CSV table of C-alpha atoms in Angstrom, one decimal:
chain,number,residue,atom,x,y,z
A,45,MET,CA,92.2,61.9,99.1
A,46,PHE,CA,94.2,65.1,99.5
A,47,PHE,CA,92.8,68.2,97.7
A,48,LYS,CA,95.1,71.1,97.0
A,49,LYS,CA,93.6,74.4,98.0
A,50,LYS,CA,93.1,77.1,95.5
A,51,LYS,CA,95.5,80.1,96.0
A,52,PHE,CA,94.5,83.7,96.3
A,53,TYR,CA,96.9,86.6,96.7
A,54,ILE,CA,95.7,90.1,97.8
A,55,THR,CA,97.7,93.2,98.6
A,56,THR,CA,97.1,96.8,99.6
A,57,THR,CA,99.3,99.6,98.5
A,58,LEU,CA,102.2,100.6,100.8
A,59,PRO,CA,101.7,103.9,102.7
A,60,TYR,CA,104.6,106.3,102.9
A,61,VAL,CA,106.2,106.5,106.3
A,62,ASN,CA,106.2,110.3,106.3
A,63,ALA,CA,103.1,110.6,108.6
A,64,ASP,CA,101.0,108.7,111.1
A,65,PRO,CA,98.5,106.1,109.7
A,66,HIS,CA,95.3,107.8,108.7
A,67,ILE,CA,91.6,106.8,108.2
A,68,GLY,CA,92.0,106.6,104.4
A,69,PHE,CA,94.5,103.8,104.6
A,70,ALA,CA,92.5,102.2,107.4
A,71,LEU,CA,89.6,102.0,104.9
A,72,GLU,CA,91.8,100.4,102.3
A,73,ILE,CA,93.3,97.8,104.5
A,74,ILE,CA,89.9,96.9,106.1
A,75,GLN,CA,88.4,96.4,102.6
A,76,ALA,CA,91.3,94.1,101.7
A,77,ASP,CA,90.9,92.3,105.0
A,78,VAL,CA,87.2,91.6,104.2
A,79,ILE,CA,88.2,90.1,100.8
A,80,ALA,CA,91.0,88.0,102.4
A,81,ARG,CA,88.7,86.7,105.1
A,82,TYR,CA,85.9,86.0,102.6
A,83,TYR,CA,88.2,83.9,100.4
A,84,ARG,CA,89.7,82.0,103.4
A,85,SER,CA,86.1,81.2,104.6
A,86,ASN,CA,85.5,79.7,101.1
A,87,GLY,CA,88.4,77.3,101.4
A,88,TYR,CA,91.2,79.3,99.6
A,89,ASP,CA,94.8,79.4,100.7
A,90,VAL,CA,95.1,83.2,101.0
A,91,PHE,CA,98.3,85.3,101.1
A,92,PHE,CA,97.5,88.8,102.2
A,93,ASN,CA,100.3,91.4,101.9
A,94,THR,CA,100.7,95.0,103.2
A,95,GLY,CA,103.6,97.0,104.5
A,96,THR,CA,105.4,100.4,104.3
A,97,ASP,CA,107.0,102.4,101.5
A,98,GLU,CA,110.2,103.9,103.0
A,99,HIS,CA,112.2,105.5,100.3
A,100,GLY,CA,111.8,108.7,98.3
A,101,LEU,CA,112.1,112.4,98.6
A,102,LYS,CA,109.1,112.9,101.0
A,103,VAL,CA,110.6,110.5,103.5
A,104,PHE,CA,114.1,111.9,103.1
A,105,ARG,CA,113.0,115.4,103.8
A,106,LYS,CA,110.7,114.5,106.7
A,107,ALA,CA,113.5,112.6,108.5
A,108,ASN,CA,115.9,115.6,108.0
A,109,GLU,CA,113.1,118.0,109.1
A,110,GLU,CA,112.7,116.0,112.4
A,111,ASN,CA,116.5,115.6,112.7
A,112,ILE,CA,116.3,111.8,113.0
A,113,ASP,CA,118.5,109.2,111.4
A,114,ILE,CA,116.6,108.2,108.3
A,115,GLN,CA,116.5,104.4,109.0
A,116,LYS,CA,115.5,105.0,112.6
A,117,TYR,CA,112.8,107.4,111.3
A,118,CYS,CA,111.5,104.6,109.0
A,119,ASP,CA,111.6,102.1,111.9
A,120,ILE,CA,109.4,104.3,114.1
A,121,TYR,CA,106.7,104.9,111.4
A,122,ALA,CA,106.8,101.2,110.2
A,123,GLU,CA,106.1,100.2,113.8
A,124,LYS,CA,103.1,102.6,114.0
A,125,ASN,CA,101.7,101.1,110.8
A,126,GLU,CA,102.2,97.5,112.1
A,127,LYS,CA,100.1,98.4,115.1
A,128,LEU,CA,97.1,98.7,112.8
A,129,LYS,CA,97.0,94.9,112.7
A,130,LEU,CA,95.9,94.7,116.3
A,131,ILE,CA,93.6,97.7,116.6
A,132,LEU,CA,91.7,97.0,113.3
A,133,ASN,CA,91.8,93.2,113.8
A,134,LEU,CA,93.6,92.5,110.5
A,135,SER,CA,94.4,89.1,109.1
A,136,TYR,CA,97.4,89.9,106.8
A,137,ASP,CA,100.1,87.3,106.4
A,138,ASN,CA,103.0,89.5,105.5
A,139,PHE,CA,104.2,93.0,106.3
A,140,ILE,CA,106.9,94.1,103.9
A,141,ARG,CA,109.2,97.1,104.3
A,142,THR,CA,110.9,98.5,101.2
A,143,THR,CA,114.1,98.9,103.3
A,144,ASP,CA,114.1,95.1,103.8
A,145,GLU,CA,117.3,93.5,102.4
A,146,HIS,CA,115.5,91.0,100.3
A,147,HIS,CA,113.2,93.6,98.8
A,148,ILE,CA,116.2,95.7,97.8
A,149,LYS,CA,117.8,92.8,96.1
A,150,ALA,CA,114.5,91.9,94.3
A,151,ALA,CA,114.1,95.5,93.1
A,152,GLN,CA,117.7,95.5,91.7
A,153,GLU,CA,117.0,92.1,89.9
A,154,PHE,CA,113.8,93.5,88.5
A,155,TRP,CA,115.7,96.6,87.2
A,156,SER,CA,118.3,94.3,85.6
A,157,GLN,CA,115.5,92.3,83.8
A,158,CYS,CA,114.0,95.5,82.4
A,159,TYR,CA,117.4,96.8,81.4
A,160,LYS,CA,118.3,93.6,79.7
A,161,ASN,CA,115.1,93.8,77.7
A,162,GLY,CA,116.1,97.2,76.4
A,163,ASP,CA,113.6,99.3,78.4
A,164,ILE,CA,115.9,101.4,80.5
A,165,TYR,CA,118.1,104.2,79.1
A,166,LYS,CA,119.7,107.4,80.3
A,167,LYS,CA,118.9,111.0,79.3
A,168,ASN,CA,118.9,114.6,80.5
A,169,TYR,CA,115.4,115.9,81.4
A,170,LYS,CA,113.5,118.8,83.0
A,171,ILE,CA,110.1,118.2,84.6
A,172,LYS,CA,107.5,119.7,86.9
A,173,TYR,CA,107.3,117.4,89.9
A,174,CYS,CA,104.8,117.0,92.8
A,175,VAL,CA,106.7,115.8,95.9
A,176,GLY,CA,103.3,114.8,97.5
A,177,CYS,CA,102.5,112.4,94.7
A,178,GLU,CA,106.1,111.6,94.0
A,179,LEU,CA,105.1,112.0,90.3
A,180,GLU,CA,105.8,114.1,87.3
A,181,LYS,CA,103.0,116.5,86.4
A,182,THR,CA,102.1,117.9,83.0
A,183,GLU,CA,100.7,121.4,82.7
A,184,SER,CA,97.2,120.0,81.9
A,185,GLU,CA,97.2,118.1,85.3
A,186,LEU,CA,97.8,121.3,87.3
A,187,VAL,CA,95.2,123.6,88.7
A,188,ASN,CA,96.4,127.2,89.1
A,189,GLY,CA,99.9,125.9,88.9
A,190,LYS,CA,99.4,123.4,91.8
A,191,CYS,CA,98.7,119.7,92.0
A,192,PRO,CA,95.0,119.3,92.8
A,193,ILE,CA,95.7,116.4,95.2
A,194,HIS,CA,98.4,118.4,97.1
A,195,PRO,CA,97.5,122.0,96.6
A,196,ASN,CA,99.5,123.0,99.7
A,197,LYS,CA,102.8,121.9,98.1
A,198,GLU,CA,104.8,123.9,95.5
A,199,ILE,CA,105.4,122.2,92.2
A,200,GLU,CA,109.2,121.7,91.9
A,201,ILE,CA,111.3,121.8,88.8
A,202,ILE,CA,113.8,118.9,88.5
A,203,GLU,CA,116.5,119.1,85.9
A,204,GLU,CA,119.2,116.4,85.8
A,205,GLU,CA,120.5,113.2,84.0
A,206,ASN,CA,118.4,110.2,85.0
A,207,TYR,CA,117.6,106.7,83.9
A,208,PHE,CA,114.2,106.4,82.1
A,209,PHE,CA,111.8,103.5,81.5
A,210,LYS,CA,110.4,103.0,78.0
A,211,TYR,CA,106.8,103.4,79.0
A,212,SER,CA,105.8,104.6,75.5
A,213,ARG,CA,106.7,101.2,74.2
A,214,TYR,CA,103.7,99.7,76.0
A,215,GLN,CA,100.8,101.8,74.9
A,216,LYS,CA,99.4,99.4,72.3
A,217,ILE,CA,100.3,96.4,74.4
A,218,LEU,CA,98.4,97.8,77.5
A,219,LEU,CA,95.4,98.8,75.4
A,220,ASP,CA,95.2,95.3,74.0
A,221,PHE,CA,95.5,93.8,77.5
A,222,TYR,CA,92.7,96.1,78.8
A,223,ARG,CA,90.5,95.0,75.8
A,224,LYS,CA,91.0,91.4,76.6
A,225,ASN,CA,90.4,91.9,80.4
A,226,GLN,CA,87.2,93.8,80.6
A,227,ASN,CA,87.1,93.8,84.5
A,228,PHE,CA,90.7,94.4,85.1
A,229,VAL,CA,90.0,97.7,87.0
A,230,VAL,CA,87.0,98.1,89.2
A,231,PRO,CA,84.9,100.3,89.1
A,232,GLU,CA,84.3,100.8,85.4
A,233,SER,CA,84.6,104.5,85.6
A,234,ARG,CA,88.2,104.2,86.8
A,235,PHE,CA,89.0,101.6,84.1
A,236,ASN,CA,87.7,104.1,81.5
A,237,GLU,CA,89.8,106.8,83.0
A,238,ILE,CA,93.0,104.7,82.7
A,239,LYS,CA,92.1,103.6,79.1
A,240,GLU,CA,91.6,107.2,78.0
A,241,PHE,CA,94.9,108.2,79.7
A,242,THR,CA,96.7,105.4,77.8
A,243,LYS,CA,95.0,106.3,74.4
A,244,ARG,CA,96.4,109.8,74.7
A,245,GLY,CA,99.9,108.4,74.6
A,246,LEU,CA,102.4,107.2,77.2
A,247,GLU,CA,105.6,109.2,77.9
A,248,ASP,CA,108.7,107.5,79.2
A,249,PHE,CA,109.2,108.3,82.9
A,250,SER,CA,112.3,108.8,85.0
A,251,ILE,CA,113.2,105.9,87.3
A,252,SER,CA,116.3,107.2,89.1
A,253,ARG,CA,117.6,110.1,91.1
A,254,LEU,CA,121.1,111.4,91.5
A,255,LYS,CA,122.4,110.0,94.8
A,256,GLU,CA,124.3,113.3,95.6
A,257,LYS,CA,120.9,115.1,95.6
A,258,MET,CA,118.7,112.4,97.0
A,259,PRO,CA,120.6,109.6,98.6
A,260,TRP,CA,117.7,107.7,100.2
A,261,GLY,CA,116.8,104.9,97.8
A,262,VAL,CA,117.7,101.5,96.4
A,263,PRO,CA,121.1,101.7,94.6
A,264,VAL,CA,120.9,101.3,90.8
A,265,PRO,CA,122.7,98.2,89.7
A,266,ASN,CA,126.2,98.9,88.3
A,267,ASN,CA,125.9,102.7,88.8
A,268,GLY,CA,126.6,104.0,92.3
A,269,LYS,CA,125.7,107.6,91.3
A,270,HIS,CA,122.0,106.8,91.1
A,271,VAL,CA,119.3,105.5,93.3
A,272,MET,CA,115.9,104.1,92.1
A,273,TYR,CA,112.9,106.4,91.8
A,274,VAL,CA,110.6,105.5,94.7
A,275,TRP,CA,107.7,104.2,92.6
A,276,PHE,CA,109.9,101.8,90.6
A,277,ASP,CA,111.3,100.4,93.8
A,278,ALA,CA,108.1,100.3,95.8
A,279,LEU,CA,105.9,98.6,93.1
A,280,VAL,CA,108.3,95.6,93.1
A,281,ASN,CA,107.1,94.8,96.6
A,282,TYR,CA,104.1,92.9,95.2
A,283,ILE,CA,106.4,90.2,93.8
A,284,SER,CA,109.3,90.5,96.4
A,285,ALA,CA,106.7,89.7,99.1
A,286,LEU,CA,106.3,86.3,97.5
A,287,GLY,CA,110.0,85.6,97.6
A,288,TRP,CA,110.7,86.6,94.0
A,289,PRO,CA,113.1,86.0,92.3
A,290,GLU,CA,114.5,83.1,94.4
A,291,ASN,CA,111.2,81.4,95.5
A,292,GLN,CA,109.8,80.7,92.0
A,293,LYS,CA,107.5,78.0,93.5
A,294,LYS,CA,105.6,80.3,95.8
A,295,PHE,CA,105.5,83.1,93.1
A,296,LYS,CA,104.0,80.8,90.5
A,297,GLU,CA,101.5,79.4,93.0
A,298,PHE,CA,100.1,82.7,94.1
A,299,TRP,CA,100.7,85.1,91.2
A,300,PRO,CA,98.9,87.0,89.7
A,301,VAL,CA,97.8,89.4,92.5
A,302,PHE,CA,94.5,91.1,93.3
A,303,GLN,CA,95.3,94.7,94.3
A,304,VAL,CA,93.4,97.2,96.4
A,305,ALA,CA,94.4,100.9,96.0
A,306,GLY,CA,93.1,104.5,96.3
A,307,LYS,CA,92.1,106.6,93.3
A,308,ASP,CA,95.3,108.6,93.6
A,309,ASN,CA,97.2,105.3,92.8
A,310,LEU,CA,95.2,104.5,89.6
A,311,ARG,CA,98.0,105.4,87.1
A,312,GLN,CA,100.8,103.8,89.1
A,313,GLN,CA,99.0,100.5,89.8
A,314,SER,CA,97.0,99.8,86.6
A,315,SER,CA,99.3,101.3,84.0
A,316,MET,CA,102.9,102.0,85.1
A,317,TRP,CA,103.3,98.8,87.1
A,318,GLN,CA,101.6,96.7,84.4
A,319,ALA,CA,104.1,98.0,81.8
A,320,MET,CA,107.0,97.2,84.2
A,321,LEU,CA,105.7,93.7,84.6
A,322,LEU,CA,105.5,93.2,80.9
A,323,SER,CA,109.1,94.6,80.5
A,324,ALA,CA,110.4,92.1,83.1
A,325,GLY,CA,108.6,89.2,81.3
A,326,LEU,CA,106.1,88.6,84.2
A,327,PRO,CA,102.3,88.1,84.0
A,328,ASN,CA,100.2,91.1,84.7
A,329,SER,CA,98.1,91.6,87.9
A,330,LYS,CA,94.8,89.8,88.1
A,331,GLN,CA,92.5,92.7,89.0
A,332,ILE,CA,92.7,96.1,90.7
A,333,PHE,CA,90.0,97.5,92.9
A,334,ILE,CA,90.1,101.3,93.3
A,335,HIS,CA,88.4,103.0,96.3
A,336,GLY,CA,87.8,106.7,96.9
A,337,PHE,CA,88.9,109.2,99.5
A,338,ILE,CA,87.4,110.1,102.9
A,339,THR,CA,86.6,113.7,103.8
A,340,ALA,CA,85.8,115.1,107.2
A,341,ASN,CA,82.6,117.1,107.4
A,342,GLY,CA,82.9,117.6,103.6
A,343,GLN,CA,86.4,118.9,103.8
A,344,LYS,CA,89.7,117.3,102.7
A,345,MET,CA,91.6,116.1,105.8
A,346,SER,CA,94.7,118.1,106.7
A,347,LYS,CA,96.8,118.8,109.8
A,348,SER,CA,96.5,122.5,109.1
A,349,LEU,CA,92.7,122.3,109.3
A,350,GLY,CA,92.9,120.1,112.4
A,351,ASN,CA,90.4,117.6,111.0
A,352,VAL,CA,92.5,114.5,110.6
A,353,ILE,CA,90.7,111.4,111.9
A,354,ASP,CA,93.1,109.2,113.9
A,355,PRO,CA,92.1,105.5,113.6
A,356,PHE,CA,93.8,104.7,116.9
A,357,GLU,CA,91.7,107.3,118.8
A,358,LEU,CA,88.5,106.2,117.0
A,359,VAL,CA,89.0,102.5,117.9
A,360,GLU,CA,89.8,103.4,121.5
A,361,LYS,CA,86.6,105.4,121.8
A,362,TYR,CA,84.1,103.1,119.9
A,363,GLY,CA,85.8,99.7,119.4
A,364,THR,CA,87.3,97.9,116.5
A,365,ASP,CA,84.2,96.4,114.9
A,366,ALA,CA,82.3,99.7,115.2
A,367,VAL,CA,85.0,101.4,113.1
A,368,ARG,CA,85.1,98.6,110.6
A,369,TYR,CA,81.3,98.7,110.3
A,370,TYR,CA,81.1,102.4,109.7
A,371,LEU,CA,83.9,102.4,107.1
A,372,LEU,CA,82.4,99.5,105.2
A,373,ARG,CA,78.7,100.5,105.5
A,374,GLU,CA,78.7,104.3,105.4
A,375,ILE,CA,81.5,104.8,102.8
A,376,LEU,CA,80.5,103.7,99.3
A,377,SER,CA,83.1,101.3,98.2
A,378,THR,CA,84.3,103.0,95.0
A,379,GLU,CA,83.3,106.6,95.7
A,380,ASP,CA,84.5,109.4,98.0
A,381,GLY,CA,82.8,109.3,101.4
A,382,ASP,CA,82.4,111.6,104.4
A,383,PHE,CA,83.2,111.0,108.1
A,384,THR,CA,81.5,112.9,110.9
A,385,TYR,CA,81.2,111.9,114.5
A,386,GLU,CA,77.5,112.6,114.4
A,387,LYS,CA,77.0,110.1,111.4
A,388,PHE,CA,79.2,107.6,113.2
A,389,GLU,CA,77.2,107.6,116.4
A,390,GLN,CA,73.9,107.6,114.5
A,391,ARG,CA,75.0,104.5,112.5
A,392,TYR,CA,76.4,102.9,115.7
A,393,ASN,CA,73.2,103.3,117.7
A,394,ALA,CA,70.8,102.4,114.9
A,395,ASP,CA,72.6,99.4,113.3
A,396,LEU,CA,74.9,98.0,116.0
A,397,ALA,CA,73.4,98.8,119.4
A,398,GLY,CA,69.8,98.8,118.1
A,399,GLY,CA,70.2,96.2,115.3
A,400,ILE,CA,72.4,93.2,115.8
A,401,GLY,CA,73.1,94.0,119.4
A,402,ASN,CA,69.4,94.2,120.3
A,403,LEU,CA,68.6,91.0,118.4
A,404,VAL,CA,71.2,88.9,120.1
A,405,SER,CA,70.3,90.2,123.5
A,406,ARG,CA,66.5,89.7,123.0
A,407,VAL,CA,66.7,86.2,121.7
A,408,LEU,CA,69.2,84.8,124.3
A,409,THR,CA,67.3,86.5,127.1
A,410,MET,CA,64.1,84.9,126.0
A,411,ALA,CA,65.9,81.5,125.6
A,412,GLN,CA,67.2,81.8,129.2
A,413,LYS,CA,63.7,82.7,130.5
A,414,ILE,CA,62.0,79.6,129.1
A,415,HIS,CA,65.0,77.4,129.9
A,416,LEU,CA,65.4,76.4,126.3
A,417,ALA,CA,67.9,73.7,125.4
A,418,ILE,CA,69.3,74.9,122.1
A,419,ARG,CA,68.2,72.4,119.5
A,420,GLN,CA,69.2,72.0,115.9
A,421,GLY,CA,66.5,69.5,114.9
A,422,VAL,CA,63.3,71.6,115.4
A,423,LEU,CA,61.5,71.8,112.1
A,424,SER,CA,58.5,73.9,111.2
A,425,ASP,CA,57.0,76.0,108.4
A,426,ASP,CA,58.9,78.9,110.0
A,427,ARG,CA,62.2,77.1,109.7
A,428,ALA,CA,61.5,76.5,106.0
A,429,LYS,CA,60.7,80.2,105.4
A,430,LEU,CA,63.8,81.2,107.4
A,431,LYS,CA,66.1,78.8,105.4
A,432,LYS,CA,64.8,80.5,102.3
A,433,GLU,CA,65.7,84.0,103.7
A,434,ILE,CA,69.1,82.8,104.7
A,435,LYS,CA,69.8,81.2,101.4
A,436,ASN,CA,68.8,84.4,99.5
A,437,THR,CA,71.0,86.4,101.9
A,438,LYS,CA,74.0,84.2,101.2
A,439,ILE,CA,73.5,84.4,97.4
A,440,SER,CA,73.3,88.2,97.6
A,441,VAL,CA,76.3,88.6,100.0
A,442,ASP,CA,78.5,86.3,97.8
A,443,LYS,CA,77.6,88.2,94.7
A,444,LEU,CA,78.0,91.7,96.2
A,445,LEU,CA,81.4,90.8,97.8
A,446,GLN,CA,82.7,89.5,94.5
A,447,GLU,CA,81.7,92.9,93.1
A,448,PHE,CA,83.4,94.7,96.1
A,449,LYS,CA,80.1,96.3,97.2
A,450,PHE,CA,80.8,96.1,100.9
A,451,ASN,CA,78.1,98.5,101.9
A,452,GLU,CA,75.4,96.7,99.9
A,453,ALA,CA,76.5,93.3,101.3
A,454,LEU,CA,76.1,94.6,104.9
A,455,LYS,CA,72.7,96.2,104.0
A,456,VAL,CA,71.5,92.7,102.9
A,457,ILE,CA,72.7,91.1,106.2
A,458,TRP,CA,70.9,93.8,108.2
A,459,GLU,CA,67.7,93.1,106.2
A,460,LEU,CA,67.9,89.5,107.5
A,461,ILE,CA,68.4,91.0,111.0
A,462,SER,CA,65.2,93.1,110.4
A,463,TRP,CA,63.4,90.0,109.2
A,464,CYS,CA,64.3,88.3,112.5
A,465,ASP,CA,63.0,91.3,114.5
A,466,LYS,CA,59.7,91.2,112.6
A,467,TYR,CA,59.5,87.4,113.2
A,468,ILE,CA,59.9,88.0,117.0
A,469,ASN,CA,57.1,90.6,117.0
A,470,GLU,CA,54.8,88.3,115.1
A,471,GLU,CA,55.5,85.2,117.1
A,472,LYS,CA,55.7,86.9,120.6
A,473,PRO,CA,57.7,84.0,122.2
A,474,TRP,CA,57.7,85.9,125.6
A,475,GLU,CA,54.0,85.0,125.9
A,476,ASN,CA,55.1,81.4,126.3
A,477,LYS,CA,52.7,80.1,123.6
A,478,LYS,CA,52.9,76.5,122.5
A,479,ASN,CA,55.3,77.4,119.7
A,480,SER,CA,57.7,79.5,121.8
A,481,ALA,CA,60.5,76.9,121.8
A,482,LYS,CA,60.2,76.5,118.1
A,483,ALA,CA,60.3,80.2,117.5
A,484,ILE,CA,63.4,80.7,119.8
A,485,SER,CA,65.1,77.7,118.1
A,486,ASN,CA,64.5,79.2,114.7
A,487,LEU,CA,65.9,82.6,115.8
A,488,ILE,CA,69.1,81.0,117.2
A,489,PHE,CA,69.5,79.1,113.9
A,490,ALA,CA,69.2,82.5,112.2
A,491,MET,CA,71.8,84.1,114.5
A,492,LYS,CA,74.3,81.4,113.8
A,493,ASN,CA,74.0,82.1,110.1
A,494,ILE,CA,74.2,85.8,110.7
A,495,ALA,CA,77.4,85.3,112.7
A,496,GLU,CA,78.9,83.4,109.7
A,497,PHE,CA,77.8,86.2,107.3
A,498,LEU,CA,79.4,88.8,109.6
A,499,LEU,CA,82.7,87.0,109.9
A,500,PRO,CA,84.6,88.8,107.0
A,501,PHE,CA,83.3,92.2,108.1
A,502,LEU,CA,83.1,92.1,111.9
A,503,PRO,CA,85.2,89.1,113.0
A,504,GLU,CA,85.1,89.9,116.7
A,505,THR,CA,81.4,90.4,116.8
A,506,SER,CA,80.9,87.2,114.8
A,507,GLU,CA,82.9,85.2,117.4
A,508,LYS,CA,81.0,86.9,120.3
A,509,ILE,CA,77.7,85.9,118.9
A,510,LYS,CA,78.9,82.3,118.4
A,511,LYS,CA,80.2,82.2,122.0
A,512,ALA,CA,77.0,83.7,123.5
A,513,ILE,CA,74.9,81.0,121.7
A,514,LYS,CA,77.2,78.2,122.8
A,515,GLU,CA,77.2,79.4,126.4
A,516,LYS,CA,73.4,80.2,126.2
A,517,LYS,CA,74.1,83.6,127.8
A,518,SER,CA,72.9,87.0,126.7
A,519,ALA,CA,75.7,89.4,125.7
A,520,VAL,CA,75.9,93.2,125.2
A,521,LEU,CA,77.7,93.5,121.9
A,522,PHE,CA,77.4,97.3,121.4
A,523,PRO,CA,76.5,99.5,124.4
A,524,ARG,CA,74.3,102.4,123.3
A,525,ILE,CA,76.1,105.7,123.0
A,526,ASN,CA,74.3,108.6,124.8
A,527,ALA,CA,73.8,111.7,122.7
A,528,HIS,CA,76.0,114.6,123.8
């Protein structure tokens, strides 16, 4: 009998193409990759989307500053972002660019739906605007007259006639939606933040720019003098990626979406976008997971400070799975985290070289020495204890991953690795006692399960462990780093 697989759709935000890919977005896309791989391993048909946000004032100015044709500029930076797939071993299914022809048509159709439903109108306005956020800022959001997220950028005053979206219309509707969906935003602290923001009242926001001032954007339907505001256009990627509006079959199969975003995207993803979906008559997102920022030695990363961490250089030096492991284990999933090379190398040597690497090397070396044929059917009291440990590990990892606690899930897996180390020291298989074959067989059984647990987090390491067991050869997974 044919069983239809359950569908699961996950997306990251789309980084702007005004800079090289950075470690903060690497964290986001690795977190999303873990979730995607986890659901695939549990039999789901997964659609994993990412891409690049290529319109807006920041991109327009950057291309002009570098004196490059704007589309060519976008092509260069989109290609850099696509290279993350290889270096971070990502499993995404779709890479969308907001300059794609289909996306532009979808954004225009989405606009038309909102307009038809009476949620788009024109008016003159004057606002304080942060180009870094591409968002309007109220006086209460500013610190010493600057945006706290982009304190190095001047707040600009924009005064012109634009189209507006009736955001205010959706205050009560959104609050009711939040009330009915208690886990819509994770963590709870961020959900409380957006609920409080909504309770204070929603103000209609501008969704267009005059083309003569800022020509780089999706043309507004039936008005060639305006282009869409970058956030309005970019958010539509979550549905255009599924082929909306033409491919209704795929859209209905996979929607609603699970979203991963940084805390600076909280308002856009969990409020503005949700109001826009309601306006267009579409179901809201399924859930939104919000992660924190990464600092470097306790400082915000910036080019001027020279402390920006390049994920490409990091992978070249330490390897893909080492970078994935540090970001997932050291950085708390929903809080800000700090990166230092000292912490990275300590974590690498202790957990990777000295943890899983050491276990695999010890067990397979002992197996070779006693010429053990790897057997599945060896049963003993030890195997019963081991099965219990493995079962408890699986229950914990499943629960923690469903709560997006990546660091805690990895901690539980490493506790199983420590259990195996303790078992080796107690059994002393190298002394070739009567039960050596059973002990090694049990340890290999444990390593096979550990490899499965590691698959969503460290896919390359997982495969190396499986291959080493199959070939009955010891493998150096993570060479120890010598202290400088």
